[in-house]
GROMACS .gro file of C-alpha atoms in nm:
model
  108
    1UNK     CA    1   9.010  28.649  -0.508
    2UNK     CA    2   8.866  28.966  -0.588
    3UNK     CA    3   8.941  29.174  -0.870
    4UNK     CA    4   8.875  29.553  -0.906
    5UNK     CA    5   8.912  29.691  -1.227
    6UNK     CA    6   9.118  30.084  -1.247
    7UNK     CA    7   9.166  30.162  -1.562
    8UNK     CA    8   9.024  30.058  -1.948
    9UNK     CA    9   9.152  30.202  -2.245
   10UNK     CA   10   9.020  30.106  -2.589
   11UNK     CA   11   9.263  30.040  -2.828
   12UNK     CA   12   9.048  30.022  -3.143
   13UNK     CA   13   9.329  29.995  -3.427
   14UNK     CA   14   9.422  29.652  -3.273
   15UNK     CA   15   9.072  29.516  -3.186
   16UNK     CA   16   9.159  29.582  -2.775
   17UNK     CA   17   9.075  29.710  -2.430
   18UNK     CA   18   9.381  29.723  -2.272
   19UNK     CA   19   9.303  29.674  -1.884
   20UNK     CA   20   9.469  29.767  -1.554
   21UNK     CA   21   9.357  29.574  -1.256
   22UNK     CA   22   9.443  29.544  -0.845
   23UNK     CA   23   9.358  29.200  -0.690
   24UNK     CA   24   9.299  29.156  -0.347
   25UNK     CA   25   9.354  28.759  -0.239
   26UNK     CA   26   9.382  28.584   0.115
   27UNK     CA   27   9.668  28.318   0.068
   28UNK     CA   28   9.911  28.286  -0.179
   29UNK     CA   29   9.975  28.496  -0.502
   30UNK     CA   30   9.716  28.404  -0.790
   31UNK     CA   31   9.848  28.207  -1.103
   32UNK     CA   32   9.832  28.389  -1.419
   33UNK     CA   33   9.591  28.142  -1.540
   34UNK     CA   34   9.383  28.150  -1.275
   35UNK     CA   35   9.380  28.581  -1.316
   36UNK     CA   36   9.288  28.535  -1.699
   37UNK     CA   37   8.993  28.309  -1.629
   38UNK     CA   38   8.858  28.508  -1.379
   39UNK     CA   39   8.893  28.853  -1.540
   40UNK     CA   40   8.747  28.736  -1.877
   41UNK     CA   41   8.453  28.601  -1.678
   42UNK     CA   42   8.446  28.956  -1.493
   43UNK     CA   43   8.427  29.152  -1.853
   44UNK     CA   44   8.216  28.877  -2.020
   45UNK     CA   45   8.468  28.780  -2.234
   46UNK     CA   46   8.626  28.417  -2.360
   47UNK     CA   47   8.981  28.294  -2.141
   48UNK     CA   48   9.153  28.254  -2.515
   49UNK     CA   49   9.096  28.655  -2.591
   50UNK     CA   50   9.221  28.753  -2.260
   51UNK     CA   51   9.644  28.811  -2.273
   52UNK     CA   52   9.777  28.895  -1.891
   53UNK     CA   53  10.100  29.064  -1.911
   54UNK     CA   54  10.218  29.107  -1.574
   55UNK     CA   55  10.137  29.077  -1.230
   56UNK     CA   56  10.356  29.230  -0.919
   57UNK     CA   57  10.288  29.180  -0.581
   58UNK     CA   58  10.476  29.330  -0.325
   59UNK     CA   59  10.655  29.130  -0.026
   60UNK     CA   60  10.423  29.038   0.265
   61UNK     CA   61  10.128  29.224   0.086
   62UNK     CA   62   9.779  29.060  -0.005
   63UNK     CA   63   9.750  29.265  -0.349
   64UNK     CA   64   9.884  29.258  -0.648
   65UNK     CA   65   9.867  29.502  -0.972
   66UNK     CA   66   9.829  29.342  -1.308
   67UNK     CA   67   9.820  29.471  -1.667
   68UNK     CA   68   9.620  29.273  -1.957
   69UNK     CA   69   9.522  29.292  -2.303
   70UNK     CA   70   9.134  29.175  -2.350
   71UNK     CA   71   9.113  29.104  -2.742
   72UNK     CA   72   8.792  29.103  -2.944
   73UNK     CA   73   8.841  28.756  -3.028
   74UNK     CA   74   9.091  28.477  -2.969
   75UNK     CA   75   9.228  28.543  -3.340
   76UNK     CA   76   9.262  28.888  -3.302
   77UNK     CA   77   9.495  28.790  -2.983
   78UNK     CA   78   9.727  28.551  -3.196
   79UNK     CA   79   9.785  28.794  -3.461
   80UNK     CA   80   9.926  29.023  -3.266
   81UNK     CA   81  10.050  28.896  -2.906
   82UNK     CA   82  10.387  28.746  -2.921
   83UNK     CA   83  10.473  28.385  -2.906
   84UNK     CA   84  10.654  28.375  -2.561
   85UNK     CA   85  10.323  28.575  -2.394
   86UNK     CA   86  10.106  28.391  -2.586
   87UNK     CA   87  10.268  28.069  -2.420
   88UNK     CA   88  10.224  28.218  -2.078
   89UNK     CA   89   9.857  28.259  -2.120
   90UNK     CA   90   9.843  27.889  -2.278
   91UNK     CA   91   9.672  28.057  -2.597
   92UNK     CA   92   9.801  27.828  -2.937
   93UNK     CA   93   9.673  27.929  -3.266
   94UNK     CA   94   9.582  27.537  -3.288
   95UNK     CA   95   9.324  27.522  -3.017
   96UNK     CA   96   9.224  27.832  -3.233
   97UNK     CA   97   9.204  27.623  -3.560
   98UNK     CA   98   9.030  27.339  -3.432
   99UNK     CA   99   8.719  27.585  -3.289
  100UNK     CA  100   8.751  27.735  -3.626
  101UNK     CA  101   8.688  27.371  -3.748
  102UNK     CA  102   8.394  27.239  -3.579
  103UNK     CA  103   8.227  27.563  -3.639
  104UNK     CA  104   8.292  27.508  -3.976
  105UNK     CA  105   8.151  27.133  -3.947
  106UNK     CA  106   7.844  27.233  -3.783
  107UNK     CA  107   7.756  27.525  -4.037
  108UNK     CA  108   7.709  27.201  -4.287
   0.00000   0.00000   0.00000
């Protein structure tokens, strides 16, 4: 799976890049999961602060055009993401609290 990135804009008032991407693959369509780990990888960034909002790939054709959200941190993402796309992208504001935790526990 490749990825090519088209289009970046910075959305600084809600601490985003907002991202449109094309991905070329060889089999079957990517999973969205599988698109947010490898794009936040691509832009250096952590899976939980990357938000994929769609992706629509046309019959018979071996790309497909996506539109995500990359956050400046996973918090950032829960504040203001929905619940039902934050669900999609497996993003809870407990896995969120629990980092927040051990962090916490460390600094000790």
């Amino acid at each position: 799976m490749e990825i090519d990135i088209l289009e970046q804009d910075d959305n600084p008032l809600l601490h985003r890049t907002e991202v449109s991407f094309e991905i070329t693959h060889e089999d079957v369509s990517p999973s969205r999961l599988s698109v947010r780990d490898s794009l936040a990888a691509q832009l250096d960034k952590n899976s939980d602060e990357v938000v994929v909002h769609s992706l629509d790939t046309k019959f018979g054709m071996r790309k497909t055009v996506g539109y995500a959200k990359v956050y400046d941190s996973a918090e950032s993402a829960i504040d203001v993401e929905q619940e039902y796309m934050l669900d999609r992208n497996k993003i809870s504001a407990e896995s969120e609290e629990g980092a927040n935790a051990a962090e916490a526990e460390g600094e000790e």
